[in-house]
Short mmCIF file of C-alpha atoms and ligand atoms in Angstrom, two decimals:
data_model
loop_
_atom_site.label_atom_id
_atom_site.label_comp_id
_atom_site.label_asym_id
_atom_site.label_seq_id
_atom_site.Cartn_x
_atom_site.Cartn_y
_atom_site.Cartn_z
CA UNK W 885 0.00 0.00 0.00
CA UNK W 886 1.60 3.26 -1.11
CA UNK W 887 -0.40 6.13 -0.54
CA UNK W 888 -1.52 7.21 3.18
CA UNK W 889 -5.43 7.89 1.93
CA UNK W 890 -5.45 4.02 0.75
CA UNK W 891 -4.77 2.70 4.25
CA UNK W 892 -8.26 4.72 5.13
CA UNK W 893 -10.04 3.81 2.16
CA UNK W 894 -8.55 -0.16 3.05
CA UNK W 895 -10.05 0.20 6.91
CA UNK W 896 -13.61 1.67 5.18
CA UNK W 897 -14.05 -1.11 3.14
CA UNK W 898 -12.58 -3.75 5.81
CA UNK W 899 -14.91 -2.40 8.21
CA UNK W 900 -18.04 -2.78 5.88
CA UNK W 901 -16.60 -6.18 4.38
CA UNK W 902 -16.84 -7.45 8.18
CA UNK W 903 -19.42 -5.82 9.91
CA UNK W 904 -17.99 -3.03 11.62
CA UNK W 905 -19.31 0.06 10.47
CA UNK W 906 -21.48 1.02 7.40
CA UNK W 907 -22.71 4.13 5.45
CA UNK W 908 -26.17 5.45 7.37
CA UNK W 909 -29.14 4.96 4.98
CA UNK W 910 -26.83 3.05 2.73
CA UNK W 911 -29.98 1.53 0.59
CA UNK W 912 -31.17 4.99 -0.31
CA UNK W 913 -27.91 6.46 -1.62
CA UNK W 914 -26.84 7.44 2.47
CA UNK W 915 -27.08 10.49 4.24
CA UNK W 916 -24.00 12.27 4.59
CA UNK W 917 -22.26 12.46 7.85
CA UNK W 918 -23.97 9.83 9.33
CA UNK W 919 -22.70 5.60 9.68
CA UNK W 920 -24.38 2.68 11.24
CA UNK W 921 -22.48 0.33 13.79
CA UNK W 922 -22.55 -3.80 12.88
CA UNK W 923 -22.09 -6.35 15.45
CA UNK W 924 -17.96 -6.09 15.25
CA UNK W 925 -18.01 -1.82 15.44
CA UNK W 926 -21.01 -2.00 18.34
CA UNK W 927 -18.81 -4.45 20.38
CA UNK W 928 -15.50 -2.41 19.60
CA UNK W 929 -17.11 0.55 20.28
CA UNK W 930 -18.93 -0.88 23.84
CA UNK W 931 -15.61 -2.25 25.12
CA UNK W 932 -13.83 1.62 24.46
CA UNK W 933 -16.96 2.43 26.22
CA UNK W 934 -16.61 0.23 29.54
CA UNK W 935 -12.77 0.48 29.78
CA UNK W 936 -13.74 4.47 29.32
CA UNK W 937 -16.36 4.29 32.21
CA UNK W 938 -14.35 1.84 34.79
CA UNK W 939 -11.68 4.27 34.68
CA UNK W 940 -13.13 7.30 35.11
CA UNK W 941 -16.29 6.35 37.36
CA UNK W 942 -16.20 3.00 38.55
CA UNK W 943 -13.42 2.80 39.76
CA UNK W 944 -13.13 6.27 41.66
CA UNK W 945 -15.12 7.50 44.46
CA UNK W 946 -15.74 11.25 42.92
CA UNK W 947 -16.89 10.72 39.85
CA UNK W 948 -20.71 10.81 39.17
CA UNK W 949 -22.51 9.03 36.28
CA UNK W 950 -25.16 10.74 34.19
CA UNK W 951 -27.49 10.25 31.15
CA UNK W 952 -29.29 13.96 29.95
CA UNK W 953 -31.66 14.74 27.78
CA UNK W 954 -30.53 15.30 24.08
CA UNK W 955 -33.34 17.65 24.02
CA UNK W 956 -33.03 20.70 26.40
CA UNK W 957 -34.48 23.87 26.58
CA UNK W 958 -33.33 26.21 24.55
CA UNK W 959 -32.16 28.76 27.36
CA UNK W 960 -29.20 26.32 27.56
CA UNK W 961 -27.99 27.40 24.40
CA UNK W 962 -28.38 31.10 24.90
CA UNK W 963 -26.56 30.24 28.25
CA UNK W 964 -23.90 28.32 27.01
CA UNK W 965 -22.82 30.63 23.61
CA UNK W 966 -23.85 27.91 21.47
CA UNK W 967 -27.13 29.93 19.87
CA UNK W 968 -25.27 32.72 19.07
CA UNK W 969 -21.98 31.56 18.48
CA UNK W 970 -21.36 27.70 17.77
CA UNK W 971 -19.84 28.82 14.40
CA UNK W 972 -17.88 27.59 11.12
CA UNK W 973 -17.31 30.01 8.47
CA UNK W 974 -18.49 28.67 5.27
CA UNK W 975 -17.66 29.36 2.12
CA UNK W 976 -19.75 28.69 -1.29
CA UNK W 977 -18.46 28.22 -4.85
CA UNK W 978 -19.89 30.78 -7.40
CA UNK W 979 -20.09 27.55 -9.93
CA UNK W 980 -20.61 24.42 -8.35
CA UNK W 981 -22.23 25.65 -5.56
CA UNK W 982 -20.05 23.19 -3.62
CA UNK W 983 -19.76 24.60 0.48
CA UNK W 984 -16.10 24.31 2.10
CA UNK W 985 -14.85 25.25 5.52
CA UNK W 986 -13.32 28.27 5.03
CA UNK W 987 -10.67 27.43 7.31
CA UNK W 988 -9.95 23.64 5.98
CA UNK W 989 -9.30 24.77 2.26
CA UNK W 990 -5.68 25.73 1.28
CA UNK W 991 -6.74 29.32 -0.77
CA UNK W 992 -10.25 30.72 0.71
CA UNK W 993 -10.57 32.45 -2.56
CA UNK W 994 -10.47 29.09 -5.17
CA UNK W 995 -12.91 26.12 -5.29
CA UNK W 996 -10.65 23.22 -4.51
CA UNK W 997 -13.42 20.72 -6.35
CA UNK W 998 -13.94 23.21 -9.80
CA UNK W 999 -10.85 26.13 -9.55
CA UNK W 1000 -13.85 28.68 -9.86
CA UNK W 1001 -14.00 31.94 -7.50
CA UNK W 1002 -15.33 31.43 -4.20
CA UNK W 1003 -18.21 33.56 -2.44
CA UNK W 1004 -17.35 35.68 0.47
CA UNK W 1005 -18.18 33.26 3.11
CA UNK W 1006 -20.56 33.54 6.13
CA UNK W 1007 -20.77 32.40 10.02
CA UNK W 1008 -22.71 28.88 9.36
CA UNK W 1009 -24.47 27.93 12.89
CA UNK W 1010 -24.34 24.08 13.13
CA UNK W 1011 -26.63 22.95 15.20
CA UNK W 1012 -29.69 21.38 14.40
CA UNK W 1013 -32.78 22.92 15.05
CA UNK W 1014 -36.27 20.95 15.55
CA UNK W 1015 -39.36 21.95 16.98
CA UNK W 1016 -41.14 20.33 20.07
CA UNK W 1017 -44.53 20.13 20.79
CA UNK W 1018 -47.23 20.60 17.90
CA UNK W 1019 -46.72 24.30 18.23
CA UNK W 1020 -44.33 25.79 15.83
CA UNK W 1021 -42.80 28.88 16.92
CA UNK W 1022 -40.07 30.27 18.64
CA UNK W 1023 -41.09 29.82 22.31
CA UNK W 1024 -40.90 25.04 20.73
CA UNK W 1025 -37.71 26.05 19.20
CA UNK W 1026 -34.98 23.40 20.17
CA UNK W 1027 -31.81 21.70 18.97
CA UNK W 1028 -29.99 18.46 19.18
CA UNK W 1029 -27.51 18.65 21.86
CA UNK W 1030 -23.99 19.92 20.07
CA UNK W 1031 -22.09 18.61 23.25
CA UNK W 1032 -22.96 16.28 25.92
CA UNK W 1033 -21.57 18.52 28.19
CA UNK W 1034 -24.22 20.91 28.80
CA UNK W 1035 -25.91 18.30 29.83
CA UNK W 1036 -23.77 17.68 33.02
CA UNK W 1037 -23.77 21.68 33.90
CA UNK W 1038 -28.01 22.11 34.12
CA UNK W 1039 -27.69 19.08 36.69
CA UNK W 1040 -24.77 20.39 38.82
CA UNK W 1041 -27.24 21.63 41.79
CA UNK W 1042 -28.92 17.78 41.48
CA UNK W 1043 -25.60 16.26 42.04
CA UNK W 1044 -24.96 18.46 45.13
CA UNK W 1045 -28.24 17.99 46.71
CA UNK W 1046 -28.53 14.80 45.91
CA UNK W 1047 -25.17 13.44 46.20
CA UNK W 1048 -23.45 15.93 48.60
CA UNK W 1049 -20.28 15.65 46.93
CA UNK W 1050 -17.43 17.44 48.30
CA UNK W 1051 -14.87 19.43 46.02
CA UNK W 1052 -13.14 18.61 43.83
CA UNK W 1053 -15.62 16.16 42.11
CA UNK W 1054 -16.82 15.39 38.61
CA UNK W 1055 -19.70 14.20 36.28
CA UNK W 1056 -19.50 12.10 33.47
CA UNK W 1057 -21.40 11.00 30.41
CA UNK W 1058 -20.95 9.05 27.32
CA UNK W 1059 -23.62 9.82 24.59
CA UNK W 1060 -24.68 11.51 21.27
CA UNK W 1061 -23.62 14.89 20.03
CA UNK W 1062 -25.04 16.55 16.91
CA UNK W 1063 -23.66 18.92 14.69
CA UNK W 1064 -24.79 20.24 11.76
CA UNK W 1065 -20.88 20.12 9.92
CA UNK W 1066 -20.13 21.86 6.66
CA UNK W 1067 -17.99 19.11 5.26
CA UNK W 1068 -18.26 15.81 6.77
CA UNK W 1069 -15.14 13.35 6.50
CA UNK W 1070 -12.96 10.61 6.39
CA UNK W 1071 -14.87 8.33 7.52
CA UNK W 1072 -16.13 8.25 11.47
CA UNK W 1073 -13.45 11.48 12.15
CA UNK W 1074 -15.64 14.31 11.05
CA UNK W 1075 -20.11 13.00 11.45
CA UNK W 1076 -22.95 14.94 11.96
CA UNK W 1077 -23.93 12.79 14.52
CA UNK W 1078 -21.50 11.08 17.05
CA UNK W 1079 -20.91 10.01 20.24
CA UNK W 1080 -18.51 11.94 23.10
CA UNK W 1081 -17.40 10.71 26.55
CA UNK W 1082 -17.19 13.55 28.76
CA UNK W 1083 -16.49 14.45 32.17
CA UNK W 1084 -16.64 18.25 34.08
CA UNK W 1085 -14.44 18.21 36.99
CA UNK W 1086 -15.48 20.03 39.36
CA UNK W 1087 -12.68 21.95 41.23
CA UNK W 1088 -11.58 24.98 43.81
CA UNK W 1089 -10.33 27.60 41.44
CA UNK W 1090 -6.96 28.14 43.60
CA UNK W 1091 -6.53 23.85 42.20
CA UNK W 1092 -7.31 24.32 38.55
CA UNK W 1093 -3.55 23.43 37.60
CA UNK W 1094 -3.66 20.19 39.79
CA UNK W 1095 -6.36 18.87 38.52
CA UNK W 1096 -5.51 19.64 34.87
CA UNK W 1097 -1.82 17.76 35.13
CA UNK W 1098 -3.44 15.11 36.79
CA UNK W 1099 -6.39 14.63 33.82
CA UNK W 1100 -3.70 15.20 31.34
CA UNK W 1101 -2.31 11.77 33.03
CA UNK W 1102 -5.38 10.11 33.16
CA UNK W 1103 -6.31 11.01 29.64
CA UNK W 1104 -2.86 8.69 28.64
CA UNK W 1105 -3.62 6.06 30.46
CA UNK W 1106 -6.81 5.54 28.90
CA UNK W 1107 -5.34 5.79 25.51
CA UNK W 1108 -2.67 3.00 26.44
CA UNK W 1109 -5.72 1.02 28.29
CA UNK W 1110 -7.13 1.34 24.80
CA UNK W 1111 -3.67 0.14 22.98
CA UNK W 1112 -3.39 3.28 20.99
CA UNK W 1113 0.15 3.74 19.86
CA UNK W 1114 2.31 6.18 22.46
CA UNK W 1115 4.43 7.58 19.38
CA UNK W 1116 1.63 8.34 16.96
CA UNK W 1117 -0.16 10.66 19.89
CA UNK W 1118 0.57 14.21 20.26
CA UNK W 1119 0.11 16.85 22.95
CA UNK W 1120 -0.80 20.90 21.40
CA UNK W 1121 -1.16 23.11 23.34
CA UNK W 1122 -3.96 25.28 21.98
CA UNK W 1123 -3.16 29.03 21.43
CA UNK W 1124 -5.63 31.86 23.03
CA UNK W 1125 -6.63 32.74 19.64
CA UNK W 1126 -7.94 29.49 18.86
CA UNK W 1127 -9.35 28.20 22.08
CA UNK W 1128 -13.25 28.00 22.38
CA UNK W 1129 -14.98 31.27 23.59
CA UNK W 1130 -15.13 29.35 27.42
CA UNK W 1131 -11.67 27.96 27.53
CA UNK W 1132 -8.50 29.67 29.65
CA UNK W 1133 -6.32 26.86 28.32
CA UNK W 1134 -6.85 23.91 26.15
CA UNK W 1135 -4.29 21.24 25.19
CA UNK W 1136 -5.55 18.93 22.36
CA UNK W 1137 -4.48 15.37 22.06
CA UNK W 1138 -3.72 14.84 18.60
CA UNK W 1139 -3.83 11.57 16.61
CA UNK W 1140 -1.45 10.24 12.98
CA UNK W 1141 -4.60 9.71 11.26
CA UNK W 1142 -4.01 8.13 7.50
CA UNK W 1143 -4.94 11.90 6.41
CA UNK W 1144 -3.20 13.91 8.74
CA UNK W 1145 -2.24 14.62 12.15
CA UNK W 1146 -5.63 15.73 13.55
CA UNK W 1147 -7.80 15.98 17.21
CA UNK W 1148 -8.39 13.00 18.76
CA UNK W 1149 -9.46 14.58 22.41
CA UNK W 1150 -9.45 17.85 23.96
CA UNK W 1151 -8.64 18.75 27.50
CA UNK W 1152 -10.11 22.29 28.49
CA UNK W 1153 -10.10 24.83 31.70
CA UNK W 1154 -13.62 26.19 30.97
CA UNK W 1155 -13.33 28.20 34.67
CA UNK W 1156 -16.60 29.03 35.90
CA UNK W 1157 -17.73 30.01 32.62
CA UNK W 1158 -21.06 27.31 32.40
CA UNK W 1159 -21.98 27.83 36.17
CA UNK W 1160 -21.87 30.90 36.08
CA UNK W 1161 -23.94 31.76 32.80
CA UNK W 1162 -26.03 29.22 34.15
CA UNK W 1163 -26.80 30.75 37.15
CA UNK W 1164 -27.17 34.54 36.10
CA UNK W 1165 -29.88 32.72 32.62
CA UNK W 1166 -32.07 30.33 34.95
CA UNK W 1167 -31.98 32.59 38.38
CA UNK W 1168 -30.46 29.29 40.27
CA UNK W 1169 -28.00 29.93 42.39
CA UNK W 1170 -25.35 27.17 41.21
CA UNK W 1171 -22.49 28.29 43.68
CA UNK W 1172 -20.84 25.47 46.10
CA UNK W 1173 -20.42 25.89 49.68
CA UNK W 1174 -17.41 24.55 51.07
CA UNK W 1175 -17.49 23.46 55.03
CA UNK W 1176 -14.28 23.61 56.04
CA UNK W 1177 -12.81 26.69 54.60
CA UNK W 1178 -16.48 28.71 55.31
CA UNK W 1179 -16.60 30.16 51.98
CA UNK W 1180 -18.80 30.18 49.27
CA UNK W 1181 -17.74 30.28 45.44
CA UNK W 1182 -18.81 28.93 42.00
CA UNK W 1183 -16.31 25.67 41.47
CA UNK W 1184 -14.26 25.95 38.27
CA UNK W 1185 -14.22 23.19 35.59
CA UNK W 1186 -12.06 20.77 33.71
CA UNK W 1187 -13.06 19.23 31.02
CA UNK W 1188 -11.61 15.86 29.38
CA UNK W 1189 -13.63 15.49 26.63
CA UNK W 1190 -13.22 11.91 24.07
CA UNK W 1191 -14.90 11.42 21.15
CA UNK W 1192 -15.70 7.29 20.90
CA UNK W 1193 -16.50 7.37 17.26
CA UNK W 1194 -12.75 9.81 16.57
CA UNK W 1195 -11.33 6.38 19.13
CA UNK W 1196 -13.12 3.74 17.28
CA UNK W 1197 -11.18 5.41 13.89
CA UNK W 1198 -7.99 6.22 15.79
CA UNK W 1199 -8.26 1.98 17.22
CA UNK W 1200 -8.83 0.94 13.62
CA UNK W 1201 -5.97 2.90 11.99
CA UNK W 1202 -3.26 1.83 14.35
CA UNK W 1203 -4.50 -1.83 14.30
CA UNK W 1204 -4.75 -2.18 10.40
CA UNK W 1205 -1.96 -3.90 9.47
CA UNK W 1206 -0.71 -5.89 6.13
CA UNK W 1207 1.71 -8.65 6.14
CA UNK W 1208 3.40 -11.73 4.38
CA UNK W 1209 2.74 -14.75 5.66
CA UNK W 1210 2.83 -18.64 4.57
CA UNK W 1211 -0.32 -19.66 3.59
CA UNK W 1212 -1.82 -22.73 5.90
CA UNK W 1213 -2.02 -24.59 2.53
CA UNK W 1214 1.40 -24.42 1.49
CA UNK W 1215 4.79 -22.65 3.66
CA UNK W 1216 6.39 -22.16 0.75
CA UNK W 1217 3.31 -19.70 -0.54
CA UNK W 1218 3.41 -16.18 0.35
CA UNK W 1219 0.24 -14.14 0.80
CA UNK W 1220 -0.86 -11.16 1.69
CA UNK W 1221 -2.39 -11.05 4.96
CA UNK W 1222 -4.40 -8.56 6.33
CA UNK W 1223 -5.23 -8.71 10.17
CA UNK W 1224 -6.27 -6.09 13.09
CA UNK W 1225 -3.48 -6.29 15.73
CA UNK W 1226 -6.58 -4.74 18.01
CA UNK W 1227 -5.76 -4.87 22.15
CA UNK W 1228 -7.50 -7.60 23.43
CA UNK W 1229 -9.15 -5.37 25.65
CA UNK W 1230 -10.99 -3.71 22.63
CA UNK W 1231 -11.40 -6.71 20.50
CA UNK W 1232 -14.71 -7.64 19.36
CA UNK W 1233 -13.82 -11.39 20.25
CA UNK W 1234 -11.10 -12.56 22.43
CA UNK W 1235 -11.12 -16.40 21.22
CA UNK W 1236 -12.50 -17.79 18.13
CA UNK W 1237 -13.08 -21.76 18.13
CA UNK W 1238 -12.74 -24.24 15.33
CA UNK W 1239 -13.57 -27.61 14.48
CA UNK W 1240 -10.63 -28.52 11.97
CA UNK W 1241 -13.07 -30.17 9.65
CA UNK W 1242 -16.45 -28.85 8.81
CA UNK W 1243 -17.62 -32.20 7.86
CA UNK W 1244 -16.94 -34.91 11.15
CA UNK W 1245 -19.33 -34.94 13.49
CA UNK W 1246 -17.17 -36.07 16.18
CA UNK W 1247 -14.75 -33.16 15.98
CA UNK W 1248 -18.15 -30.93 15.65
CA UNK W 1249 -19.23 -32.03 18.78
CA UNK W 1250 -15.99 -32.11 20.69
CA UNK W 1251 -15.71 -28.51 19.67
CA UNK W 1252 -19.05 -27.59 20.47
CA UNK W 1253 -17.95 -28.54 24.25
CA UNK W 1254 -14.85 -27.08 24.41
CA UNK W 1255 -16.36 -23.28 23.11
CA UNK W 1256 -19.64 -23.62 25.86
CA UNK W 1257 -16.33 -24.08 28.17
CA UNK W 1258 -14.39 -21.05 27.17
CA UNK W 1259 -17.68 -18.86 26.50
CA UNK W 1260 -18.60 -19.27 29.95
CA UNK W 1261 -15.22 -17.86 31.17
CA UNK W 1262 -14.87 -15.55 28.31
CA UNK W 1263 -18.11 -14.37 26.87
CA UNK W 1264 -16.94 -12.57 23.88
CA UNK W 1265 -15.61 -16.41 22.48
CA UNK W 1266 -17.16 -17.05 18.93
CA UNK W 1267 -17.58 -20.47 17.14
CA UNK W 1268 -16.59 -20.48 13.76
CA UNK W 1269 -17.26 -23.74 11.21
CA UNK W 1270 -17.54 -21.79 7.90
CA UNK W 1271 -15.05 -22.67 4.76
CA UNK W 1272 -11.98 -24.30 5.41
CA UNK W 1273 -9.30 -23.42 8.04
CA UNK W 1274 -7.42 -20.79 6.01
CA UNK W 1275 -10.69 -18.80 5.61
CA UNK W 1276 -11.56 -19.08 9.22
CA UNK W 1277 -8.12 -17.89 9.93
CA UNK W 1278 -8.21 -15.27 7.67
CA UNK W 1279 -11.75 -13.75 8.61
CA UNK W 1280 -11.24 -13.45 13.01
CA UNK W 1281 -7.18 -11.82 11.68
CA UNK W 1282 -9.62 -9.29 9.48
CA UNK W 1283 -11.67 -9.01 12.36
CA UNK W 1284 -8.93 -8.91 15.16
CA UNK W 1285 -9.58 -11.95 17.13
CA UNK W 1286 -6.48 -12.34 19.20
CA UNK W 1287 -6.71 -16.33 19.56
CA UNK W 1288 -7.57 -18.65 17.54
CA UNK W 1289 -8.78 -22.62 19.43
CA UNK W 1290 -8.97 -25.45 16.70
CA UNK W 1291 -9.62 -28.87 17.67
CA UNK W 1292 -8.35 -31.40 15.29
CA UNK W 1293 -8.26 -35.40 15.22
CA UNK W 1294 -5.42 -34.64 18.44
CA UNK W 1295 -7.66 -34.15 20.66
CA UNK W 1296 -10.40 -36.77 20.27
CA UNK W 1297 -7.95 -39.69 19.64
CA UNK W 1298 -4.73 -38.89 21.80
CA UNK W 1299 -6.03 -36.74 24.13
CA UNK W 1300 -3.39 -33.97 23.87
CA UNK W 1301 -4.93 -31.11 23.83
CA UNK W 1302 -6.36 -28.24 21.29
CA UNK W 1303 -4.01 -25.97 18.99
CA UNK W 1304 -3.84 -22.06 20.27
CA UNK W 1305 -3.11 -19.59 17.49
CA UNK W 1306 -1.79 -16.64 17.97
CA UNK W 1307 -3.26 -13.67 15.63
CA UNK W 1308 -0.12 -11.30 15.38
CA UNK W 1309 2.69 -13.98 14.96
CA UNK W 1310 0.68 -16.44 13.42
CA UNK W 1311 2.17 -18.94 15.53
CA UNK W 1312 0.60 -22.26 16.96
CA UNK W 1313 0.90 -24.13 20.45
CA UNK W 1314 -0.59 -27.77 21.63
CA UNK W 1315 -2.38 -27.00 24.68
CA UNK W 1316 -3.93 -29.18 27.27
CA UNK W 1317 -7.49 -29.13 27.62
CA UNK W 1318 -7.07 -28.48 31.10
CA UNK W 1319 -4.88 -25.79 31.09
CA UNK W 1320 -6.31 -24.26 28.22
CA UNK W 1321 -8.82 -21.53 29.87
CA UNK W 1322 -5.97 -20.28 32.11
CA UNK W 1323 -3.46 -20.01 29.05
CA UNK W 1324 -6.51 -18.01 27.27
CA UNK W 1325 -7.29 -15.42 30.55
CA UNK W 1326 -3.67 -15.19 30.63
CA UNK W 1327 -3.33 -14.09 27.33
CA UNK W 1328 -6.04 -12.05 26.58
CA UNK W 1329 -4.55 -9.98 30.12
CA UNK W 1330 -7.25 -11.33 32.24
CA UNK W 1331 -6.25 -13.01 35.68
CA UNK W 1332 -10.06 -13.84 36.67
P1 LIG T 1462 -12.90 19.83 15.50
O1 LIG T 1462 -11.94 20.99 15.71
O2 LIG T 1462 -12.24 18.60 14.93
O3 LIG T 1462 -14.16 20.21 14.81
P2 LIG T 1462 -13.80 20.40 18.11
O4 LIG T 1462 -12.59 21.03 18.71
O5 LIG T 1462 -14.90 21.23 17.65
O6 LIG T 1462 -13.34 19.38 16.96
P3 LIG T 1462 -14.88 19.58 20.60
O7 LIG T 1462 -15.98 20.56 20.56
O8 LIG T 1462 -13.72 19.85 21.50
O9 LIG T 1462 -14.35 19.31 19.12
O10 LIG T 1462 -15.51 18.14 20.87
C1 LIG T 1462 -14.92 17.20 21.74
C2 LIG T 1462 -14.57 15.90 21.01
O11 LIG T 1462 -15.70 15.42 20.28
C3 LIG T 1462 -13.47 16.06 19.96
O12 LIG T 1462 -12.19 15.99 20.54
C4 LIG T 1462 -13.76 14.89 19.06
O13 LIG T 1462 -13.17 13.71 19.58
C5 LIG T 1462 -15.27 14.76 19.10
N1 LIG T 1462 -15.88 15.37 17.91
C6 LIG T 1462 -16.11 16.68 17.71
N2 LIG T 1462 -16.71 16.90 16.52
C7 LIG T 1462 -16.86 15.67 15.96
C8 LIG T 1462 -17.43 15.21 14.72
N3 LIG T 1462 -17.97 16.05 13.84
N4 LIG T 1462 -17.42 13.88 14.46
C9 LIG T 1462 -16.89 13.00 15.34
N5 LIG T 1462 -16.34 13.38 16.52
C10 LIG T 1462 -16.32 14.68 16.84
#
């Protein structure tokens, strides 16, 4: 594979060739911006999901779990900036009527698709506006939430009251974000509708810098708990001129994507920007009073925000990888192999189980045993019996299943065991059947 924009189109068509991920609407031409998750991208996508959610809310003690309303009133938005200013400039071609982001096109002034002159441009507002209730005017007026995060500041005085958290604390959420995007692209990066993990963090404004290093730190682990490559991530620290209107200091975590170095996560000290507009838009007095010190303030925020669909690319793109291997049928053969060296932590299945032949009922059932075995240990085991060998092998590599369990004439007349397959080296070991679910927890990184 030569060119970089291949390796994307490669993972686009692997991902629909498999089940992962496929164009939204596909049967009516598709809707722009917009993909459907298969079985393999749902499961890839839940496991970023749960590894996301242990970290940051299972397994701490101030870190509270929410699920808002895509729908809010629209005051939020006036509140937040987003109404007025939630902004791309757009630009139109005086020929082809083509639109462009004014500030993702190398010369504002020339139609990258025709060459023709380009309009003057405009602010384009992308949210997306619907109306609720049967009424249509502008006291219905709504939008699709643009950020998840809003959703986490109009419940701030619930969490207190309810929860009686003390400083600093956070909230988190994982769900769907809207926006109405210009230019929608490459693939899952750039959608008009996606999902974000978010949390606000809660903290005492003399702490904002403590808090920040420390989410900075967190925000690695999770990429390494994801197996995202440490070299192909990069730290920017976002300059005042191109933070958000909120932000006091942003660094973005950036990503190699196939077309470019690009944002994969942002971490942002929003102050008490949302609180505060909050409180001074809905009358609600969203200040925190803190015990010990006898003083009453608005807490500032940090926010670690993750996009899951930008992780499911960023996952894809460092685990697409092409290869030379002997084929099973003949050593001497060399093949192109394409596999997903995926984490096990992410992978859609951890083992895959094979009867060597399709066709003997005795190594059918034998096999049938040995995967209720493993799938009670490890649910996310699949049993595979389709084509030969080879083209079992091939499909869980495509689909990033790190081991592979075939049970061949071996096992029902000598009694030695099951072969283990390993998915990156392509490697085989004779394991017993008693040892085998240990050797597979061990592998996959599980000790349970
Ligand atoms: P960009 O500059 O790429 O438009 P942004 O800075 O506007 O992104 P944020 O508002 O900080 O993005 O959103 C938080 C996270 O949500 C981003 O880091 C990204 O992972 C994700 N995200 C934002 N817009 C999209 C989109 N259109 N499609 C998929 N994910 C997105």
């Amino acid at each position: 594979m030569n060119k970089k924009e291949d390796k994307l189109d490669a993972i686009v068509a692997l991902s629909k060739r498999r089940g992962f991920v496929f164009q939204g609407s596909e049967i009516y031409g598709g809707l722009a911006g917009t993909w459907d998750y298969g079985p393999l991208g749902i499961a890839l996508k839940r496991n970023i999901q749960n590894i996301w959610w242990k970290r940051f809310v299972d397994d701490r003690t101030d870190m509270f779990g929410v699920d808002a309303a895509i729908l809010m009133n629209q005051k939020v938005w006036q509140a937040s900036g987003h109404a007025s200013g939630f902004s791309d400039p757009l630009v139109e071609c005086k020929k082809c009527k083509h639109t462009f982001r004014a500030d993702q096109i190398a010369d504002p002034k020339k139609c990258p698709d025709c060459g023709s002159e380009l309009g003057s441009g405009k602010q384009f507002n992308m949210m997306f506006e619907t109306q609720v209730g049967v009424v249509k005017d502008e006291s219905s007026k709504s939008y699709l939430r643009p950020e998840t995060a809003q959703g986490m500041f109009v419940n701030f005085k619930n969490i207190i009251d309810t929860q009686h958290p003390k400083l600093p604390f956070g909230m988190a959420q994982v769900g769907k974000a809207f926006r109405n995007e210009i230019a929608p692209r490459d693939f899952l990066f750039r959608a008009r509708e996606f999902e974000q993990m978010e949390i606000e963090y809660f903290v005492n404004p003399k702490e904002w810098e403590k808090s920040f290093e420390y989410f900075r730190e967190q925000m690695k682990g999770f990429m390494k708990d994801v197996g995202l490559t440490d070299s192909k991530v990069y730290e920017l620290e976002v300059l005042e001129a191109d933070r958000a209107h909120y932000s006091k200091r942003t660094i973005d975590f950036e990503y190699e994507f196939p077309f470019g170095k690009k944002e994969l996560y942002g971490l942002a000290y929003r102050g008490d920007f949302d609180l505060k507009q909050h409180s001074d838009f809905s009358k609600v007095d969203l200040s925190y009073y803190d015990e010990e010190k006898k003083e009453r303030f608005i807490p500032h925020c940090i926010e670690p925000s993750f996009g899951l669909d930008r992780t499911v690319l960023a996952i894809l793109c460092d685990a697409y990888t092409e290869d030379e291997m002997g084929s099973e049928k003949d050593s001497e053969e060399k093949e192109k192999r394409v596999f997903l060296k995926l984490h096990p932590s992410v992978a859609p299945f951890k083992v895959a189980v094979f009867p060597l032949l399709r066709n003997k009922p005795e190594l059918i059932k034998k096999a049938e045993e040995i995967f209720k075995t493993i799938k009670k240990e490890i649910p996310a085991t699949v049993f595979d019996d389709n084509g030969n060998i080879g083209k079992r092998y091939r499909r869980q590599d495509e689909i990033g299943t790190p081991l592979c369990v075939t049970i061949d004439f071996e096992t029902i007349e000598k009694g030695t065991g099951v072969t283990v397959r390993d998915r990156d080296s392509g490697k085989q070991e004779r394991i017993g059947e008693v040892e085998l679910i240990q050797y597979l927890l061990k592998k996959i990184n599980r000790t349970n």
